[in-house]
Short mmCIF file of C-alpha atoms in Angstrom, two decimals:
data_model
loop_
_atom_site.label_atom_id
_atom_site.label_comp_id
_atom_site.label_asym_id
_atom_site.label_seq_id
_atom_site.Cartn_x
_atom_site.Cartn_y
_atom_site.Cartn_z
CA MET A 19 -0.06 0.20 0.35
CA THR A 20 1.68 3.54 -1.35
CA ALA A 21 1.43 6.67 0.03
CA LEU A 22 -1.73 9.29 -1.30
CA ASP A 23 -0.80 10.63 -4.21
CA LEU A 24 0.30 14.03 -4.43
CA SER A 25 -2.30 15.10 -6.77
CA SER A 26 -5.44 14.14 -3.96
CA PRO A 27 -6.58 16.88 -1.78
CA VAL A 28 -6.09 16.64 1.42
CA ALA A 29 -8.54 18.40 4.31
CA VAL A 30 -8.12 19.71 8.08
CA VAL A 31 -10.89 20.35 10.44
CA GLY A 32 -10.46 22.49 13.25
CA THR A 33 -7.89 25.59 12.20
CA GLY A 34 -6.50 26.25 15.46
CA THR A 35 -2.19 26.11 16.59
CA MET A 36 -2.33 22.06 15.64
CA GLY A 37 -4.89 22.36 12.81
CA GLN A 38 -2.58 24.70 11.21
CA GLY A 39 0.88 22.59 11.57
CA ILE A 40 -0.89 20.01 10.12
CA ALA A 41 -2.20 21.68 7.18
CA GLN A 42 1.32 23.36 6.04
CA VAL A 43 2.88 19.68 6.37
CA ALA A 44 0.37 18.45 4.36
CA LEU A 45 1.19 21.82 1.83
CA ALA A 46 4.87 22.09 1.89
CA ALA A 47 4.96 17.88 0.68
CA GLY A 48 2.76 19.35 -2.64
CA HIS A 49 -1.00 18.51 -2.07
CA PRO A 50 -4.17 21.12 -2.26
CA VAL A 51 -5.72 21.77 0.90
CA ARG A 52 -8.74 22.69 1.94
CA LEU A 53 -8.94 24.13 5.87
CA TYR A 54 -12.36 24.05 7.19
CA ASP A 55 -13.58 25.49 11.35
CA ALA A 56 -17.16 25.82 12.54
CA VAL A 57 -16.47 28.95 12.94
CA ALA A 58 -17.04 31.95 9.75
CA GLY A 59 -14.01 33.12 8.67
CA ARG A 60 -11.66 31.00 10.69
CA ALA A 61 -10.00 29.08 8.34
CA GLN A 62 -9.30 31.95 6.21
CA GLU A 63 -7.54 33.64 8.76
CA ALA A 64 -5.47 30.11 9.21
CA ALA A 65 -4.83 30.26 5.80
CA GLU A 66 -3.20 33.71 6.42
CA ALA A 67 -1.37 33.21 9.36
CA ILE A 68 -0.09 29.88 6.81
CA GLY A 69 0.82 32.39 4.23
CA ALA A 70 2.82 34.95 6.47
CA ARG A 71 5.07 32.35 7.42
CA LEU A 72 5.41 30.37 4.63
CA ASP A 73 6.88 34.12 4.18
CA ARG A 74 9.00 33.94 6.86
CA LEU A 75 10.63 30.98 4.92
CA VAL A 76 11.77 32.48 1.90
CA ALA A 77 13.22 35.70 4.48
CA LYS A 78 15.39 32.35 5.79
CA ASP A 79 16.05 30.63 3.01
CA ARG A 80 14.40 27.61 3.55
CA LEU A 81 11.58 28.77 0.53
CA THR A 82 11.73 29.43 -2.59
CA ALA A 83 8.91 32.76 -3.37
CA ALA A 84 8.09 30.64 -6.34
CA GLU A 85 7.81 27.34 -4.70
CA ARG A 86 5.93 29.95 -1.35
CA ASP A 87 3.39 30.85 -4.57
CA ALA A 88 2.34 27.21 -6.05
CA ALA A 89 1.84 26.57 -1.96
CA ARG A 90 -0.74 29.22 -1.22
CA ALA A 91 -2.49 29.00 -4.40
CA ARG A 92 -2.89 24.69 -2.95
CA LEU A 93 -4.39 26.07 0.32
CA MET A 94 -7.77 26.69 -0.68
CA PRO A 95 -10.40 27.97 3.01
CA ALA A 96 -14.01 25.71 2.66
CA GLY A 97 -17.06 27.80 3.85
CA GLY A 98 -18.77 24.42 4.70
CA LEU A 99 -17.59 20.22 5.18
CA ALA A 100 -19.19 19.67 1.62
CA GLU A 101 -16.64 21.35 -0.28
CA LEU A 102 -14.03 18.05 1.22
CA ALA A 103 -15.76 15.95 -0.39
CA ASP A 104 -13.10 14.76 -2.69
CA CYS A 105 -10.26 15.10 -0.63
CA ALA A 106 -8.37 11.81 -0.33
CA LEU A 107 -7.92 12.38 3.45
CA VAL A 108 -9.29 13.92 6.36
CA VAL A 109 -7.34 14.98 9.46
CA GLU A 110 -9.44 16.61 12.11
CA ALA A 111 -7.92 18.66 14.93
CA VAL A 112 -11.09 20.48 16.88
CA LEU A 113 -11.80 20.03 20.66
CA GLU A 114 -10.90 17.39 22.49
CA ARG A 115 -14.13 16.36 22.59
CA LEU A 116 -15.41 12.42 22.47
CA ASP A 117 -19.49 14.05 21.81
CA VAL A 118 -18.01 17.01 18.85
CA LYS A 119 -15.34 14.33 17.60
CA GLN A 120 -18.68 11.93 16.57
CA GLN A 121 -20.93 13.72 15.36
CA LEU A 122 -17.91 15.58 12.91
CA PHE A 123 -17.00 11.98 11.50
CA ARG A 124 -20.84 11.02 10.99
CA GLU A 125 -21.20 13.96 8.91
CA LEU A 126 -17.72 14.16 6.82
CA GLU A 127 -18.99 10.35 6.68
CA GLU A 128 -22.15 11.24 4.46
CA ILE A 129 -20.36 13.20 2.54
CA VAL A 130 -16.66 12.16 1.17
CA ALA A 131 -15.60 9.00 -0.66
CA ASP A 132 -15.66 5.46 0.72
CA ASP A 133 -12.26 5.30 -0.46
CA CYS A 134 -11.14 8.63 2.21
CA LEU A 135 -9.66 7.92 4.97
CA LEU A 136 -10.59 9.79 7.75
CA ALA A 137 -8.75 11.04 11.17
CA THR A 138 -8.48 12.74 13.81
CA ASN A 139 -5.24 14.20 15.40
CA THR A 140 -6.64 13.52 19.39
CA SER A 141 -4.49 13.03 22.20
CA SER A 142 -5.97 12.70 25.28
CA LEU A 143 -9.38 10.51 23.61
CA SER A 144 -9.63 6.38 22.18
CA VAL A 145 -9.87 6.55 18.70
CA THR A 146 -11.57 3.05 18.93
CA ALA A 147 -14.12 4.93 20.58
CA ILE A 148 -14.49 7.81 18.12
CA GLY A 149 -14.41 5.65 15.45
CA GLY A 150 -17.21 3.53 16.85
CA ALA A 151 -19.25 6.06 15.72
CA LEU A 152 -19.07 5.17 11.75
CA GLY A 153 -20.29 3.38 9.44
CA ASN A 154 -17.59 2.44 8.89
CA PRO A 155 -14.63 2.67 11.35
CA GLY A 156 -12.19 0.61 9.26
CA ARG A 157 -11.25 4.00 7.27
CA PHE A 158 -10.54 5.80 10.43
CA LEU A 159 -7.44 5.44 12.28
CA GLY A 160 -5.83 8.44 14.15
CA LEU A 161 -2.90 10.65 13.20
CA HIS A 162 -1.29 12.07 16.04
CA PHE A 163 2.01 15.06 15.10
CA PHE A 164 3.73 16.38 18.62
CA ASN A 165 3.87 20.66 18.14
CA PRO A 166 4.93 22.50 16.19
CA ALA A 167 3.85 19.71 13.41
CA PRO A 168 5.86 21.34 10.98
CA LEU A 169 9.05 21.21 13.38
CA LEU A 170 8.61 17.65 15.08
CA PRO A 171 9.28 15.00 12.93
CA LEU A 172 7.27 12.07 14.98
CA VAL A 173 3.54 11.28 14.09
CA GLU A 174 1.64 8.28 15.89
CA VAL A 175 -0.14 6.78 13.42
CA VAL A 176 -2.95 4.73 16.57
CA SER A 177 -5.07 2.44 14.03
CA GLY A 178 -8.66 1.89 16.19
CA PHE A 179 -10.19 -1.15 17.01
CA ALA A 180 -12.05 -1.48 13.66
CA THR A 181 -8.80 0.06 11.55
CA ASP A 182 -8.57 -1.99 8.84
CA VAL A 183 -4.50 -3.33 7.54
CA THR A 184 -4.71 -0.14 4.70
CA SER A 185 -6.20 1.88 5.85
CA ALA A 186 -3.44 2.17 8.92
CA THR A 187 -0.64 1.02 6.07
CA ARG A 188 -1.78 3.74 3.92
CA ALA A 189 -1.68 6.81 6.38
CA TYR A 190 2.14 5.43 7.24
CA GLU A 191 3.60 5.69 4.21
CA THR A 192 2.00 8.72 3.69
CA ALA A 193 3.61 10.38 6.54
CA ARG A 194 6.52 9.08 5.93
CA ALA A 195 6.10 10.46 2.09
CA TRP A 196 5.37 14.14 4.78
CA GLY A 197 9.14 13.56 5.10
CA LYS A 198 8.05 12.22 8.89
CA THR A 199 8.57 9.60 11.20
CA PRO A 200 5.45 7.63 11.24
CA VAL A 201 5.47 4.70 14.13
CA ALA A 202 2.64 2.33 14.27
CA CYS A 203 0.57 1.93 17.29
CA ALA A 204 -2.57 0.43 19.03
CA ASP A 205 -5.10 2.13 20.57
CA THR A 206 -4.00 2.79 23.77
CA PRO A 207 -4.33 5.31 26.78
CA GLY A 208 -1.89 7.51 25.87
CA PHE A 209 -0.81 6.28 22.85
CA ILE A 210 3.06 5.57 22.71
CA VAL A 211 4.71 9.08 24.11
CA ASN A 212 2.03 10.16 26.51
CA ARG A 213 1.96 6.65 28.00
CA ILE A 214 5.59 5.89 28.46
CA ALA A 215 5.95 9.11 29.70
CA ARG A 216 4.20 9.72 32.92
CA PRO A 217 7.15 8.68 35.18
CA PHE A 218 9.49 11.37 34.09
CA TYR A 219 6.73 14.14 35.95
CA ALA A 220 5.08 11.33 38.04
CA GLU A 221 9.25 10.73 39.96
CA ALA A 222 9.68 14.25 39.94
CA PHE A 223 6.47 14.76 41.95
CA ALA A 224 7.13 12.23 44.05
CA VAL A 225 10.16 13.19 45.22
CA TYR A 226 9.61 16.94 45.44
CA GLU A 227 6.02 15.77 47.85
CA ALA A 228 8.36 13.91 50.45
CA GLN A 229 10.55 16.92 50.60
CA ALA A 230 13.61 15.41 49.15
CA ALA A 231 14.48 17.76 47.32
CA ASP A 232 12.88 21.08 44.95
CA PRO A 233 11.64 21.48 41.96
CA ALA A 234 15.58 23.49 41.12
CA THR A 235 17.26 20.59 41.65
CA ILE A 236 15.41 18.06 40.72
CA ASP A 237 15.31 19.66 37.23
CA ALA A 238 19.04 20.30 37.72
CA VAL A 239 20.10 16.91 38.29
CA LEU A 240 17.51 15.29 35.73
CA ARG A 241 19.17 17.49 33.32
CA GLU A 242 22.86 17.45 33.82
CA CYS A 243 23.11 14.25 35.41
CA GLY A 244 20.46 12.49 32.77
CA GLY A 245 20.98 14.21 30.11
CA PHE A 246 16.93 14.97 29.49
CA ARG A 247 16.51 18.33 28.10
CA MET A 248 14.64 20.11 29.88
CA GLY A 249 13.53 18.84 33.51
CA ALA A 250 9.74 18.27 34.87
CA PHE A 251 8.68 20.68 35.74
CA GLU A 252 10.41 23.56 33.93
CA LEU A 253 8.49 20.92 31.35
CA THR A 254 5.38 21.31 32.12
CA ASP A 255 4.95 24.74 33.20
CA LEU A 256 6.09 25.40 29.19
CA ILE A 257 3.59 22.77 28.70
CA GLY A 258 1.00 24.26 30.87
CA GLN A 259 0.49 22.88 34.25
CA ASP A 260 -3.31 22.06 32.93
CA VAL A 261 -2.63 20.87 29.95
CA ASN A 262 0.45 18.04 31.84
CA GLU A 263 -2.72 16.91 34.37
CA SER A 264 -5.17 17.12 32.23
CA VAL A 265 -3.34 14.12 29.85
CA THR A 266 -2.30 12.38 33.40
CA HIS A 267 -5.71 12.93 33.92
CA SER A 268 -7.13 11.25 31.35
CA VAL A 269 -4.05 8.85 31.15
CA TRP A 270 -5.14 6.76 35.07
CA GLN A 271 -9.09 7.50 34.67
CA SER A 272 -8.78 5.31 31.06
CA PHE A 273 -6.52 3.06 33.02
CA PHE A 274 -9.18 2.66 35.48
CA GLN A 275 -7.14 4.50 38.03
CA ASP A 276 -4.42 2.27 38.09
CA VAL A 277 -1.83 3.25 40.74
CA ARG A 278 1.33 2.90 37.82
CA PHE A 279 -0.04 6.41 36.94
CA THR A 280 -1.89 7.80 39.22
CA PRO A 281 -1.46 12.14 39.32
CA SER A 282 0.39 14.28 41.54
CA LEU A 283 -1.54 15.93 44.17
CA ALA A 284 1.12 19.13 44.62
CA GLN A 285 0.69 19.49 40.84
CA ARG A 286 -3.58 19.64 41.52
CA ARG A 287 -3.09 22.38 44.11
CA LEU A 288 -0.47 23.75 41.04
CA VAL A 289 -3.53 24.06 38.75
CA GLU A 290 -5.99 25.19 41.68
CA SER A 291 -4.24 28.15 42.54
CA GLY A 292 -3.82 29.49 38.65
CA ARG A 293 -0.61 28.69 38.81
CA LEU A 294 -0.01 27.15 35.40
CA GLY A 295 3.15 28.22 34.10
CA ARG A 296 4.10 30.30 31.68
CA LYS A 297 1.40 31.22 30.66
CA SER A 298 -0.58 32.42 33.56
CA GLY A 299 3.31 33.52 34.35
CA HIS A 300 3.49 31.71 37.44
CA GLY A 301 4.26 27.82 37.96
CA TRP A 302 6.52 26.25 40.12
CA PHE A 303 8.24 28.98 38.67
CA ASP A 304 7.65 32.23 39.16
CA TYR A 305 8.38 34.16 35.29
CA ALA A 306 8.22 37.54 36.64
CA GLU A 307 10.75 39.89 34.69
CA ASP A 308 11.97 40.67 38.60
CA ALA A 309 11.75 36.99 39.62
CA GLU A 310 14.40 35.81 41.52
CA ARG A 311 15.36 32.14 39.43
CA SER A 312 15.04 29.31 41.58
CA GLU A 313 19.24 27.69 41.96
CA PRO A 314 19.36 24.36 41.97
CA HIS A 315 21.11 23.15 45.77
CA THR A 316 24.38 22.73 45.23
CA ALA A 317 27.15 21.36 48.33
CA ASP A 318 30.03 24.00 49.30
CA ARG A 319 33.45 22.28 48.67
CA ARG A 320 35.06 19.86 50.26
CA GLN A 321 37.87 17.23 50.17
CA PRO A 322 38.56 14.46 48.21
CA PRO A 323 38.65 11.55 49.96
CA ALA A 324 42.96 9.97 49.77
CA TYR A 325 41.81 6.86 48.26
CA VAL A 326 38.45 4.74 47.93
CA VAL A 327 38.35 1.13 48.08
CA ALA A 328 36.52 -0.69 45.30
CA GLU A 329 33.74 -3.93 45.99
CA GLY A 330 32.92 -4.90 42.49
CA THR A 331 33.20 -3.35 39.11
CA LEU A 332 30.14 -0.53 39.73
CA GLY A 333 27.79 -2.60 37.41
CA PRO A 334 26.08 0.72 35.08
CA ALA A 335 28.74 3.48 36.75
CA ALA A 336 31.54 1.44 36.00
CA ASP A 337 32.85 4.43 34.32
CA VAL A 338 33.58 5.80 37.92
CA LEU A 339 36.38 3.86 38.71
CA ALA A 340 37.85 5.25 35.89
CA LEU A 341 37.11 9.24 36.11
CA VAL A 342 38.37 8.18 40.28
CA ARG A 343 41.33 6.83 38.37
CA GLU A 344 42.15 9.70 35.94
CA ALA A 345 41.40 11.79 38.97
CA GLY A 346 44.58 10.91 40.64
CA ILE A 347 42.56 9.16 43.53
CA GLU A 348 44.01 5.65 44.88
CA VAL A 349 41.23 2.83 43.75
CA ARG A 350 42.16 -0.11 46.46
CA GLU A 351 40.26 -2.98 44.38
CA GLU A 352 38.18 -5.78 45.96
CA ASP A 353 37.17 -9.01 44.23
CA GLU A 354 33.12 -9.02 44.42
CA ASP A 355 30.39 -10.22 42.40
CA ASN A 356 28.51 -7.58 40.62
CA GLY A 357 29.51 -4.99 43.65
CA THR A 358 28.33 -1.29 42.97
CA ARG A 359 29.54 0.05 45.91
CA LEU A 360 33.15 2.10 47.08
CA VAL A 361 33.89 2.46 50.85
CA LEU A 362 35.03 5.48 52.36
CA PRO A 363 38.26 6.36 54.47
CA SER A 364 35.30 7.66 56.82
CA GLY A 365 34.54 3.85 56.80
CA GLY A 366 31.36 4.74 55.33
CA GLN A 367 29.65 3.00 51.97
CA LEU A 368 29.26 5.21 48.44
CA VAL A 369 26.34 3.05 46.56
CA LEU A 370 24.49 3.16 42.67
CA ALA A 371 20.68 4.02 43.48
CA ASP A 372 19.48 0.60 44.14
CA GLY A 373 16.04 1.69 45.53
CA GLN A 374 16.67 0.66 48.49
CA THR A 375 17.37 3.93 52.01
CA SER A 376 20.08 5.47 53.80
CA VAL A 377 18.51 4.63 56.35
CA GLU A 378 18.52 1.87 56.69
CA TYR A 379 22.18 1.01 57.03
CA ARG A 380 24.34 2.26 58.66
CA ASP A 381 26.19 5.33 56.80
CA VAL A 382 26.01 4.96 53.79
CA VAL A 383 25.57 7.58 51.01
CA TYR A 384 23.91 6.48 47.52
CA PHE A 385 24.90 8.19 44.61
CA ASP A 386 22.76 8.56 41.96
CA LEU A 387 22.13 7.25 37.99
CA ALA A 388 24.25 9.17 35.78
CA LEU A 389 23.47 8.96 31.65
CA ASP A 390 27.56 9.22 30.61
CA TYR A 391 28.76 9.65 33.81
CA ARG A 392 31.84 11.80 31.80
CA LYS A 393 29.81 14.31 30.23
CA ALA A 394 27.04 14.64 33.55
CA THR A 395 28.35 18.20 35.07
CA ARG A 396 26.16 17.84 38.11
CA ILE A 397 24.96 14.02 40.50
CA ALA A 398 23.09 13.70 42.82
CA LEU A 399 23.74 12.11 46.32
CA SER A 400 21.17 10.64 48.52
CA ALA A 401 21.94 11.25 52.57
CA CYS A 402 19.29 10.27 55.97
CA GLN A 403 19.86 11.99 59.02
CA ASP A 404 21.59 9.15 61.23
CA THR A 405 24.36 9.47 57.90
CA LEU A 406 27.44 10.50 59.31
CA PRO A 407 28.80 13.96 57.98
CA GLN A 408 32.75 12.81 57.20
CA THR A 409 31.02 9.80 55.27
CA LEU A 410 28.81 12.82 53.36
CA ALA A 411 32.07 15.24 52.96
CA GLU A 412 34.21 12.59 51.36
CA ALA A 413 31.44 11.76 49.14
CA THR A 414 30.77 14.74 48.09
CA GLY A 415 34.22 15.42 47.08
CA LEU A 416 35.31 12.79 45.29
CA PHE A 417 32.79 13.21 42.94
CA GLN A 418 33.77 17.31 43.43
CA ALA A 419 37.60 15.90 41.91
CA LEU A 420 36.28 14.83 39.20
CA GLY A 421 34.47 17.98 38.48
CA LYS A 422 31.21 17.78 39.25
CA ASP A 423 29.03 19.53 41.00
CA VAL A 424 26.78 18.11 43.47
CA SER A 425 23.47 17.91 45.07
CA VAL A 426 22.52 16.43 48.06
CA ILE A 427 19.22 15.51 48.40
CA GLY A 428 16.86 13.60 50.55
CA ASP A 429 16.83 10.19 51.29
CA ALA A 430 14.81 9.18 48.06
CA PRO A 431 15.02 5.87 47.00
CA GLY A 432 15.43 5.57 44.05
CA MET A 433 16.07 9.01 43.93
CA ILE A 434 15.92 11.45 40.70
CA VAL A 435 16.71 9.38 37.19
CA ALA A 436 17.04 5.97 38.47
CA ARG A 437 13.72 5.63 39.66
CA THR A 438 12.56 7.92 36.11
CA VAL A 439 14.28 5.68 34.12
CA ALA A 440 14.17 2.04 35.80
CA ARG A 441 9.73 3.02 35.94
CA VAL A 442 9.72 4.31 32.25
CA VAL A 443 12.12 0.93 31.08
CA ASP A 444 8.93 -0.51 32.48
CA LEU A 445 6.33 1.06 30.95
CA ALA A 446 8.43 0.40 27.58
CA TYR A 447 8.16 -3.63 28.39
CA ASP A 448 4.78 -3.80 29.49
CA ALA A 449 4.07 -2.02 25.72
CA VAL A 450 5.35 -4.29 23.78
CA ALA A 451 3.70 -6.94 25.92
CA LYS A 452 0.76 -5.36 25.26
CA GLY A 453 0.72 -5.08 21.56
CA VAL A 454 0.69 -1.41 22.12
CA ALA A 455 3.56 -1.28 19.47
CA THR A 456 7.17 -2.64 18.82
CA GLU A 457 10.30 -2.00 20.99
CA GLU A 458 12.34 -0.35 17.63
CA ASP A 459 8.77 2.43 18.00
CA ILE A 460 9.23 2.80 21.14
CA ASP A 461 12.35 3.69 21.16
CA THR A 462 11.90 6.34 18.16
CA ALA A 463 8.87 7.83 19.59
CA MET A 464 10.53 8.72 22.81
CA ARG A 465 13.61 9.91 21.27
CA LEU A 466 11.76 13.06 19.34
CA GLY A 467 8.68 12.99 20.55
CA VAL A 468 10.26 13.94 24.04
CA SER A 469 13.86 14.20 22.81
CA TYR A 470 14.93 11.36 25.69
CA PRO A 471 18.46 11.32 25.41
CA LEU A 472 18.25 7.63 24.74
CA GLY A 473 15.21 5.07 24.12
CA PRO A 474 14.46 3.01 27.15
CA PHE A 475 15.16 0.27 25.12
CA GLU A 476 18.73 1.77 24.66
CA TRP A 477 19.15 2.24 28.44
CA ASN A 478 18.43 -0.71 29.44
CA ARG A 479 20.45 -2.72 27.79
CA ARG A 480 23.35 0.51 28.15
CA LEU A 481 22.38 -0.27 32.09
CA GLY A 482 22.21 -4.27 32.05
CA ARG A 483 18.40 -6.89 31.51
CA ASP A 484 17.38 -7.09 35.69
CA PHE A 485 19.02 -2.83 36.78
CA ALA A 486 15.60 -1.39 36.37
CA CYS A 487 13.46 -4.91 37.06
CA GLY A 488 15.69 -5.12 40.52
CA LEU A 489 15.43 -1.44 41.39
CA LEU A 490 11.16 -1.75 41.08
CA ASP A 491 11.45 -5.38 43.31
CA GLU A 492 13.42 -2.83 46.01
CA MET A 493 11.14 0.05 45.98
CA HIS A 494 8.05 -2.05 45.62
CA GLU A 495 8.89 -3.20 49.60
CA ARG A 496 9.22 -0.49 50.76
CA ASP A 497 6.02 0.92 49.18
CA PRO A 498 3.11 -1.91 48.75
CA SER A 499 0.59 0.46 46.83
CA GLY A 500 1.85 -1.13 42.97
CA ARG A 501 3.02 1.70 42.02
CA TYR A 502 6.66 0.33 41.67
CA ALA A 503 5.86 -2.73 40.72
CA ALA A 504 7.69 -4.23 38.02
CA SER A 505 5.35 -5.56 34.96
CA LEU A 506 5.73 -9.16 34.19
CA ALA A 507 7.13 -8.19 30.63
CA LEU A 508 10.64 -6.52 32.47
CA TYR A 509 9.63 -10.14 34.94
CA ARG A 510 10.72 -12.31 31.90
CA HIS A 511 13.28 -9.73 29.99
CA ALA A 512 15.36 -9.70 33.72
CA TYR A 513 15.01 -13.43 34.90
CA ALA A 514 13.65 -15.61 32.90
CA THR A 515 16.04 -15.07 29.92
CA ASP A 516 19.10 -15.78 32.68
CA LYS A 517 17.04 -18.94 34.06
CA ARG A 518 16.46 -20.76 30.49
CA GLU A 519 20.32 -20.47 29.54
CA ALA A 520 21.53 -21.81 32.86
CA THR A 521 19.30 -24.54 31.66
CA PRO A 522 20.75 -28.06 31.11
#
C-alpha cells in the first residue's frame, strides 16, 4: 500500500495551532489542502497565517518564492464540509470532546468518498471510541502529530480496534512521504509517548512531595546528570500545568485508575491556584521579569578522600572508577561479583542508587544514575539524618574532584534519575508485551516525541537486563501500593532468559 498521490486533496478540520501546523505539513509535501473551521472566518484567517509563515521561510532562504506561491495556490479555505467531498484524507484537530468529534466524523462520512481516509489528531481520547460512531470504522485511525507539527518529526499512527490494516498502512506511508517519522501504535490510553512518559513527571513530583528536593534541584539533576533536555518542572511549566495534568488524569482514568499513573496532588494544587506555568506567569517557577531565578542546591567544596575501596565494578556506574583514577585518587579493589559500592576512608559506603534507603544501613550515601558519568556536570547524593557528616563530606569531595557539581537530596529511594529511568523502562516493556508498539518504534517515539537522550530499550541495554527490575523490586518492597511493582514483561526480561540459559 503506497502513500496518497500528491494530486489528492487533503483536508484539515479545525484551524487552531495544531490544525494550521498539519495543514502546512501537507501543503509543503505538495498536496492541495482544504481548511475548514466551524467558526465563520477562521479558515480564511488560518490560511493567511500559514501564508505569513511561508513568507518567513522565504526570508530565511528555506523556501523559494516560486515554491511559496505554488503552495499558496494549493491552499483553499472551505466554507462548509461539503467542499471536502473530493478529499482523499481528512484530519481533524478540533475540541477534545468525544461527542464533538463523533458528530463531525458522522457528518464527514456522508460527504466524502468511501475510500477517503478519516483521521483524528486526538492526544487523549480513544480512537476506537471516536470511530465507533461511524458506519465504516475501518478507514478511521489516529494521526497524532506533535506541536509544532511543521518542526517535530514524530507522528503516531494509531490503529483503533476496527481500523483496517490497509488504512493504517496508507496513512503510515503518507506520513513518511511528508517527511515525517511515523511509528505504528495500537489504540491505548496515551498511545506511545503520553503513556510511557508519565513517570518522567510523576517521579519528579513524588520526590518533591516527599520533601527530598526542590523543583530547581530535581530539574538540574534530570538535565545535568540524566541527560534530559529539560527537567520535569520546567517542562510542565512550558506545556501548561493544566494541560499536562489533564493528560495524566485522562491516562489514569482510562487505565481504570491504575496506581502506576496516579496524578500528583501537588500539581493539582498548582492548577487549582491558577499557577499554570509560563502562560500565567507563574507555575512551579515565577516568570515575572523581576523574579529571582530558582537555583539548584549545590554543595560547598569538600576535600576529596585520599583513596576509595572498590567492591566490584560498580555495574552501570563503572566509568566512575576510571574517572576516580584519572583524578589521581587511589582505587583499592576488592573482588565482589556485581558490586556497586565504594568504601570511603571514614568507613562509610558510597552506593549506586538501587531502590533502597540510606536509613536502613549504617552510614551509606547513595549516588544517582547518570546517562554518561564522563559528560555529566552534576551528581546527586542521597543521605539520611544518621549519615555521618564525614562520610557525606568525603562522598561530596570525591565527585567534586571529578569535576561535578554535587546536589545533596533527602533519603529518597531510587533517587531521581534512576527511579525515573526504571519506571519508563518498565512501562515500555509492558507496552510491547501488550501489543501497543514495537521496541524500535517505542525508542524512536520517546527520542523524537519528548527528546529523551535514549529510548527506554536502548537505556535498558546500557544498564544491564536486571538493573531496572531490581531497583523497582526494592522500591516496591518499601512502597507496596503497586506503583513500583515491575510488570511481568520486565520481570521475564530480567530473569527468565538467564534461568533458561542456565538450564543444561
